[in-house]
PDB file of C-alpha atoms in Angstrom:
ATOM      1  CA  ASP A   1      -0.164  -0.190  -0.059  1.00  0.00           C
ATOM      2  CA  ASP A   2       1.296   3.197  -0.489  1.00  0.00           C
ATOM      3  CA  GLY A   3      -0.569   5.073   1.808  1.00  0.00           C
ATOM      4  CA  ILE A   4      -2.929   6.740  -0.923  1.00  0.00           C
ATOM      5  CA  SER A   5      -6.385   6.708   0.671  1.00  0.00           C
ATOM      6  CA  GLU A   6      -9.399   5.431  -0.835  1.00  0.00           C
ATOM      7  CA  TYR A   7     -10.849   8.391  -1.852  1.00  0.00           C
ATOM      8  CA  SER A   8      -7.736   9.439  -3.848  1.00  0.00           C
ATOM      9  CA  VAL A   9      -7.431   6.298  -5.526  1.00  0.00           C
ATOM     10  CA  ALA A  10     -10.488   7.207  -7.517  1.00  0.00           C
ATOM     11  CA  TRP A  11      -8.600  10.212  -8.873  1.00  0.00           C
ATOM     12  CA  ILE A  12      -4.894   9.225  -9.100  1.00  0.00           C
ATOM     13  CA  PRO A  13      -4.204   6.859 -11.990  1.00  0.00           C
ATOM     14  CA  ARG A  14      -1.806   3.814 -11.017  1.00  0.00           C
ATOM     15  CA  TYR A  15       0.674   4.137 -14.075  1.00  0.00           C
ATOM     16  CA  LEU A  16       1.907   7.152 -12.332  1.00  0.00           C
ATOM     17  CA  ARG A  17       4.982   6.595 -10.087  1.00  0.00           C
ATOM     18  CA  PRO A  18       4.451   5.759  -5.969  1.00  0.00           C
ATOM     19  CA  GLU A  19       6.152   8.880  -4.978  1.00  0.00           C
ATOM     20  CA  THR A  20       4.086  11.319  -7.506  1.00  0.00           C
ATOM     21  CA  ARG A  21       0.598   9.538  -6.279  1.00  0.00           C
ATOM     22  CA  GLU A  22       1.982  10.619  -2.876  1.00  0.00           C
ATOM     23  CA  ARG A  23       2.706  13.982  -4.009  1.00  0.00           C
ATOM     24  CA  LEU A  24      -1.073  14.250  -5.554  1.00  0.00           C
ATOM     25  CA  ARG A  25      -2.446  12.937  -2.246  1.00  0.00           C
ATOM     26  CA  LYS A  26      -1.077  15.343  -0.240  1.00  0.00           C
ATOM     27  CA  GLU A  27      -1.770  18.744  -3.026  1.00  0.00           C
ATOM     28  CA  MET A  28      -5.557  16.690  -3.023  1.00  0.00           C
ATOM     29  CA  THR A  29      -5.969  17.018   1.007  1.00  0.00           C
ATOM     30  CA  LYS A  30      -4.582  20.714   1.854  1.00  0.00           C
ATOM     31  CA  PRO A  31      -7.164  22.869   2.885  1.00  0.00           C
ATOM     32  CA  ARG A  32      -8.678  25.393   0.815  1.00  0.00           C
ATOM     33  CA  SER A  33      -6.471  28.849   0.461  1.00  0.00           C
ATOM     34  CA  ARG A  34      -8.385  31.862   0.689  1.00  0.00           C
ATOM     35  CA  SER A  35      -5.942  33.280  -1.497  1.00  0.00           C
ATOM     36  CA  ASP A  36      -6.418  30.654  -4.717  1.00  0.00           C
ATOM     37  CA  SER A  37      -8.616  32.744  -6.789  1.00  0.00           C
ATOM     38  CA  PRO A  38     -10.358  31.468 -10.193  1.00  0.00           C
ATOM     39  CA  GLY A  39      -9.006  31.343 -13.080  1.00  0.00           C
ATOM     40  CA  TYR A  40      -8.413  29.406 -16.596  1.00  0.00           C
ATOM     41  CA  ILE A  41      -5.629  26.630 -17.113  1.00  0.00           C
ATOM     42  CA  TYR A  42      -4.234  26.903 -20.662  1.00  0.00           C
ATOM     43  CA  VAL A  43      -2.355  24.415 -22.809  1.00  0.00           C
ATOM     44  CA  LEU A  44       0.205  25.679 -25.843  1.00  0.00           C
ATOM     45  CA  GLU A  45       1.916  23.525 -27.944  1.00  0.00           C
ATOM     46  CA  LEU A  46       5.487  24.812 -28.293  1.00  0.00           C
ATOM     47  CA  GLY A  47       7.564  24.572 -31.541  1.00  0.00           C
ATOM     48  CA  PRO A  48       9.573  23.980 -33.564  1.00  0.00           C
ATOM     49  CA  ASN A  49       9.083  20.209 -32.228  1.00  0.00           C
ATOM     50  CA  ASP A  50      10.918  17.235 -33.745  1.00  0.00           C
ATOM     51  CA  LYS A  51      10.137  13.916 -34.942  1.00  0.00           C
ATOM     52  CA  ASP A  52      10.686  12.236 -32.014  1.00  0.00           C
ATOM     53  CA  PHE A  53       8.703  14.616 -29.014  1.00  0.00           C
ATOM     54  CA  VAL A  54       6.522  17.412 -28.384  1.00  0.00           C
ATOM     55  CA  ARG A  55       6.477  19.924 -26.325  1.00  0.00           C
ATOM     56  CA  PHE A  56       3.269  21.801 -23.923  1.00  0.00           C
ATOM     57  CA  LYS A  57       3.013  24.781 -21.892  1.00  0.00           C
ATOM     58  CA  ALA A  58       0.461  24.373 -19.155  1.00  0.00           C
ATOM     59  CA  GLY A  59      -0.167  27.130 -17.105  1.00  0.00           C
ATOM     60  CA  ARG A  60      -3.003  29.595 -15.437  1.00  0.00           C
ATOM     61  CA  SER A  61      -4.466  32.777 -16.534  1.00  0.00           C
ATOM     62  CA  ASN A  62      -7.348  35.039 -15.855  1.00  0.00           C
ATOM     63  CA  ASN A  63      -7.169  35.932 -19.405  1.00  0.00           C
ATOM     64  CA  VAL A  64      -6.257  33.086 -21.658  1.00  0.00           C
ATOM     65  CA  GLY A  65      -6.094  35.414 -24.441  1.00  0.00           C
ATOM     66  CA  ARG A  66      -3.688  37.574 -23.342  1.00  0.00           C
ATOM     67  CA  ARG A  67      -1.711  35.596 -21.989  1.00  0.00           C
ATOM     68  CA  PHE A  68      -1.276  33.968 -25.720  1.00  0.00           C
ATOM     69  CA  LEU A  69      -0.711  37.336 -27.315  1.00  0.00           C
ATOM     70  CA  GLU A  70       2.140  37.836 -24.628  1.00  0.00           C
ATOM     71  CA  TRP A  71       3.504  34.460 -25.721  1.00  0.00           C
ATOM     72  CA  ARG A  72       3.623  35.281 -29.197  1.00  0.00           C
ATOM     73  CA  HIS A  73       5.005  38.894 -28.611  1.00  0.00           C
ATOM     74  CA  GLN A  74       7.739  37.473 -25.850  1.00  0.00           C
ATOM     75  CA  CYS A  75       8.586  34.275 -27.195  1.00  0.00           C
ATOM     76  CA  PRO A  76       7.937  34.232 -30.751  1.00  0.00           C
ATOM     77  CA  SER A  77      10.491  31.645 -31.676  1.00  0.00           C
ATOM     78  CA  THR A  78       8.689  28.850 -29.727  1.00  0.00           C
ATOM     79  CA  THR A  79       5.770  29.254 -32.476  1.00  0.00           C
ATOM     80  CA  PRO A  80       3.134  28.443 -30.096  1.00  0.00           C
ATOM     81  CA  THR A  81      -0.159  27.203 -30.726  1.00  0.00           C
ATOM     82  CA  LEU A  82      -3.155  27.538 -28.428  1.00  0.00           C
ATOM     83  CA  LYS A  83      -4.122  24.283 -27.732  1.00  0.00           C
ATOM     84  CA  GLY A  84      -7.179  24.657 -25.280  1.00  0.00           C
ATOM     85  CA  PHE A  85      -7.904  25.723 -21.944  1.00  0.00           C
ATOM     86  CA  SER A  86     -10.226  25.043 -18.657  1.00  0.00           C
ATOM     87  CA  PRO A  87     -12.823  26.035 -18.283  1.00  0.00           C
ATOM     88  CA  GLY A  88     -13.970  25.949 -21.844  1.00  0.00           C
ATOM     89  CA  ASP A  89     -13.753  23.935 -25.140  1.00  0.00           C
ATOM     90  CA  LEU A  90     -11.079  21.241 -24.766  1.00  0.00           C
ATOM     91  CA  SER A  91     -12.215  19.591 -27.733  1.00  0.00           C
ATOM     92  CA  GLU A  92     -11.499  21.978 -30.528  1.00  0.00           C
ATOM     93  CA  GLU A  93      -7.334  21.856 -31.466  1.00  0.00           C
ATOM     94  CA  GLY A  94      -5.251  24.287 -32.641  1.00  0.00           C
ATOM     95  CA  PHE A  95      -6.490  27.984 -31.563  1.00  0.00           C
ATOM     96  CA  SER A  96      -4.671  30.313 -33.268  1.00  0.00           C
ATOM     97  CA  SER A  97      -6.246  33.244 -31.225  1.00  0.00           C
ATOM     98  CA  LEU A  98      -9.596  33.940 -29.131  1.00  0.00           C
ATOM     99  CA  THR A  99     -12.234  36.184 -30.517  1.00  0.00           C
ATOM    100  CA  GLY A 100     -11.046  39.450 -28.793  1.00  0.00           C
ATOM    101  CA  LEU A 101      -9.630  39.442 -25.226  1.00  0.00           C
ATOM    102  CA  GLU A 102     -13.274  38.265 -23.437  1.00  0.00           C
ATOM    103  CA  MET A 103     -13.497  34.824 -22.096  1.00  0.00           C
ATOM    104  CA  PRO A 104     -16.387  32.866 -23.366  1.00  0.00           C
ATOM    105  CA  VAL A 105     -16.839  31.024 -20.053  1.00  0.00           C
ATOM    106  CA  PRO A 106     -16.664  32.364 -16.053  1.00  0.00           C
ATOM    107  CA  PRO A 107     -13.225  31.255 -14.559  1.00  0.00           C
ATOM    108  CA  GLY A 108     -13.051  28.191 -12.571  1.00  0.00           C
ATOM    109  CA  PRO A 109     -12.616  27.728  -8.724  1.00  0.00           C
ATOM    110  CA  LEU A 110      -9.084  26.744  -6.845  1.00  0.00           C
ATOM    111  CA  CYS A 111      -6.977  27.380  -9.978  1.00  0.00           C
ATOM    112  CA  HIS A 112      -3.390  27.430  -8.460  1.00  0.00           C
ATOM    113  CA  ARG A 113      -4.309  24.045  -6.629  1.00  0.00           C
ATOM    114  CA  LEU A 114      -5.935  22.877 -10.353  1.00  0.00           C
ATOM    115  CA  GLU A 115      -2.363  23.932 -12.278  1.00  0.00           C
ATOM    116  CA  ARG A 116       0.028  22.339  -9.340  1.00  0.00           C
ATOM    117  CA  LEU A 117      -2.258  18.970  -9.686  1.00  0.00           C
ATOM    118  CA  ILE A 118      -1.718  18.911 -13.686  1.00  0.00           C
ATOM    119  CA  HIS A 119       1.881  20.177 -13.371  1.00  0.00           C
ATOM    120  CA  ILE A 120       2.829  17.075 -11.133  1.00  0.00           C
ATOM    121  CA  GLU A 121       1.385  14.496 -13.541  1.00  0.00           C
ATOM    122  CA  LEU A 122       2.517  15.850 -16.564  1.00  0.00           C
ATOM    123  CA  ALA A 123       5.895  16.594 -14.641  1.00  0.00           C
ATOM    124  CA  ASP A 124       5.959  12.743 -13.914  1.00  0.00           C
ATOM    125  CA  LEU A 125       4.929  11.929 -17.628  1.00  0.00           C
ATOM    126  CA  ALA A 126       7.504  14.056 -18.852  1.00  0.00           C
ATOM    127  CA  THR A 127      10.434  11.785 -17.148  1.00  0.00           C
ATOM    128  CA  ASN A 128       8.560   8.366 -17.514  1.00  0.00           C
ATOM    129  CA  PRO A 129       6.537   7.943 -20.728  1.00  0.00           C
ATOM    130  CA  VAL A 130       4.697   4.874 -19.563  1.00  0.00           C
ATOM    131  CA  TYR A 131       2.389   6.174 -22.300  1.00  0.00           C
ATOM    132  CA  ILE A 132       4.485   4.631 -24.916  1.00  0.00           C
ATOM    133  CA  ASN A 133       2.802   1.248 -23.286  1.00  0.00           C
ATOM    134  CA  PRO A 134       0.076   0.008 -25.698  1.00  0.00           C
ATOM    135  CA  SER A 135      -1.921  -1.098 -22.955  1.00  0.00           C
ATOM    136  CA  TRP A 136      -1.832   2.872 -21.506  1.00  0.00           C
ATOM    137  CA  PRO A 137      -3.126   3.820 -19.300  1.00  0.00           C
ATOM    138  CA  GLN A 138      -4.410   0.145 -17.920  1.00  0.00           C
ATOM    139  CA  VAL A 139      -0.688  -0.074 -16.803  1.00  0.00           C
ATOM    140  CA  ASP A 140       0.683   0.452 -13.201  1.00  0.00           C
ATOM    141  CA  HIS A 141       3.333   2.878 -12.764  1.00  0.00           C
ATOM    142  CA  PRO A 142       6.663   2.110 -14.681  1.00  0.00           C
ATOM    143  CA  SER A 143      10.083   0.682 -13.033  1.00  0.00           C
ATOM    144  CA  VAL A 144      13.278   2.834 -12.848  1.00  0.00           C
ATOM    145  CA  LEU A 145      14.452   1.142 -15.910  1.00  0.00           C
ATOM    146  CA  ASP A 146      11.800   2.068 -17.860  1.00  0.00           C
ATOM    147  CA  ALA A 147      11.985   6.073 -16.731  1.00  0.00           C
ATOM    148  CA  VAL A 148      14.784   7.240 -19.412  1.00  0.00           C
ATOM    149  CA  HIS A 149      13.046   8.470 -22.214  1.00  0.00           C
ATOM    150  CA  GLY A 150      11.439  11.592 -21.495  1.00  0.00           C
ATOM    151  CA  ARG A 151      12.259  14.637 -19.101  1.00  0.00           C
ATOM    152  CA  ARG A 152      10.860  18.075 -18.188  1.00  0.00           C
ATOM    153  CA  ALA A 153      11.996  20.716 -20.434  1.00  0.00           C
ATOM    154  CA  SER A 154      14.061  23.377 -18.540  1.00  0.00           C
ATOM    155  CA  ARG A 155      16.150  25.116 -21.255  1.00  0.00           C
ATOM    156  CA  PRO A 156      16.566  28.473 -20.807  1.00  0.00           C
ATOM    157  CA  CYS A 157      14.120  30.252 -23.690  1.00  0.00           C
ATOM    158  CA  THR A 158      16.138  31.705 -26.700  1.00  0.00           C
ATOM    159  CA  ASP A 159      14.026  35.020 -26.997  1.00  0.00           C
ATOM    160  CA  CYS A 160      13.809  35.892 -23.093  1.00  0.00           C
ATOM    161  CA  GLY A 161      16.352  33.977 -21.199  1.00  0.00           C
ATOM    162  CA  HIS A 162      14.052  32.159 -19.067  1.00  0.00           C
ATOM    163  CA  ARG A 163      13.361  29.056 -17.957  1.00  0.00           C
ATOM    164  CA  HIS A 164      10.045  28.042 -18.489  1.00  0.00           C
ATOM    165  CA  GLN A 165       9.180  25.448 -15.522  1.00  0.00           C
ATOM    166  CA  GLU A 166       6.003  24.885 -16.870  1.00  0.00           C
ATOM    167  CA  ILE A 167       7.141  23.161 -20.236  1.00  0.00           C
ATOM    168  CA  PHE A 168       6.901  19.512 -20.249  1.00  0.00           C
ATOM    169  CA  ARG A 169       8.569  17.724 -22.988  1.00  0.00           C
ATOM    170  CA  LEU A 170       6.596  14.056 -24.172  1.00  0.00           C
ATOM    171  CA  ARG A 171       7.678  11.475 -26.466  1.00  0.00           C
ATOM    172  CA  ARG A 172       5.668  11.204 -29.564  1.00  0.00           C
ATOM    173  CA  TRP A 173       3.626   8.351 -30.215  1.00  0.00           C
ATOM    174  CA  ASN A 174       5.140   6.820 -33.495  1.00  0.00           C
ATOM    175  CA  ASP A 175       1.777   3.852 -33.979  1.00  0.00           C
ATOM    176  CA  ASP A 176      -0.742   4.615 -36.854  1.00  0.00           C
ATOM    177  CA  GLU A 177      -3.572   4.252 -34.210  1.00  0.00           C
ATOM    178  CA  ARG A 178      -2.479   7.216 -31.980  1.00  0.00           C
ATOM    179  CA  GLU A 179       0.095   9.386 -33.949  1.00  0.00           C
ATOM    180  CA  GLY A 180      -0.444  12.969 -33.238  1.00  0.00           C
ATOM    181  CA  MET A 181      -3.107  12.535 -30.519  1.00  0.00           C
ATOM    182  CA  GLU A 182      -0.844  13.306 -27.459  1.00  0.00           C
ATOM    183  CA  TRP A 183      -3.016  16.574 -26.849  1.00  0.00           C
ATOM    184  CA  LYS A 184      -6.450  14.676 -27.398  1.00  0.00           C
ATOM    185  CA  LEU A 185      -5.176  11.552 -25.686  1.00  0.00           C
ATOM    186  CA  ILE A 186      -2.687  12.814 -22.753  1.00  0.00           C
ATOM    187  CA  ILE A 187      -3.157  16.202 -22.223  1.00  0.00           C
ATOM    188  CA  VAL A 188      -7.159  16.648 -22.700  1.00  0.00           C
ATOM    189  CA  PRO A 189      -8.200  13.613 -19.854  1.00  0.00           C
ATOM    190  CA  ILE A 190      -5.272  15.123 -17.171  1.00  0.00           C
ATOM    191  CA  MET A 191      -7.028  18.404 -17.582  1.00  0.00           C
ATOM    192  CA  LYS A 192     -10.657  17.212 -17.312  1.00  0.00           C
ATOM    193  CA  ARG A 193     -10.007  14.813 -14.578  1.00  0.00           C
ATOM    194  CA  TRP A 194      -8.485  17.280 -12.259  1.00  0.00           C
ATOM    195  CA  SER A 195     -10.723  20.075 -13.330  1.00  0.00           C
ATOM    196  CA  GLU A 196     -13.617  17.803 -12.163  1.00  0.00           C
ATOM    197  CA  PHE A 197     -12.016  17.292  -8.789  1.00  0.00           C
ATOM    198  CA  VAL A 198     -11.459  21.045  -7.869  1.00  0.00           C
ATOM    199  CA  GLU A 199     -15.356  21.665  -8.809  1.00  0.00           C
ATOM    200  CA  GLN A 200     -16.204  18.551  -6.642  1.00  0.00           C
ATOM    201  CA  TYR A 201     -13.883  19.788  -3.775  1.00  0.00           C
TER     202      TYR A 201
END
């Protein structure tokens, strides 16, 4: 037993490492913070990507349209593409921009906590690409020897010089059935699951 409560098991995937599952459990059970304001979680795909990896930035903002424009201006060489945001419609891919700076839906609750939960899980997958297993997500956590193919991206940005800590580098799928589906089959389910958790918390 890794110490995760029965309540937490319903939200925390078994494919994550035990230490990651414990971090998620602790984050889930923290008391509410009055400073945890409503907001949005957005995801950008950052280029240029190579044939083996794809980079995603997951962040929070109170105005996704404005934040996206800031990224395009400050870090243009990353060629950011807005993939989606929550609360919002995650089913459409490749948002090039929002219509103006008005958000189409109200912000969601506990945005800081939601961001941390998403980051914890993505950081695990960036360093332990268990999703490469054809049986994923119906698999248990990988062994240490499995955790050598991916990593969390932390190189300094060539535009602004900062290390963008919210960027996650995932190995691409190369099978015909899942090729190019990293956003839809990895990122979207994670965002939906943790968004549902904070709404019920």
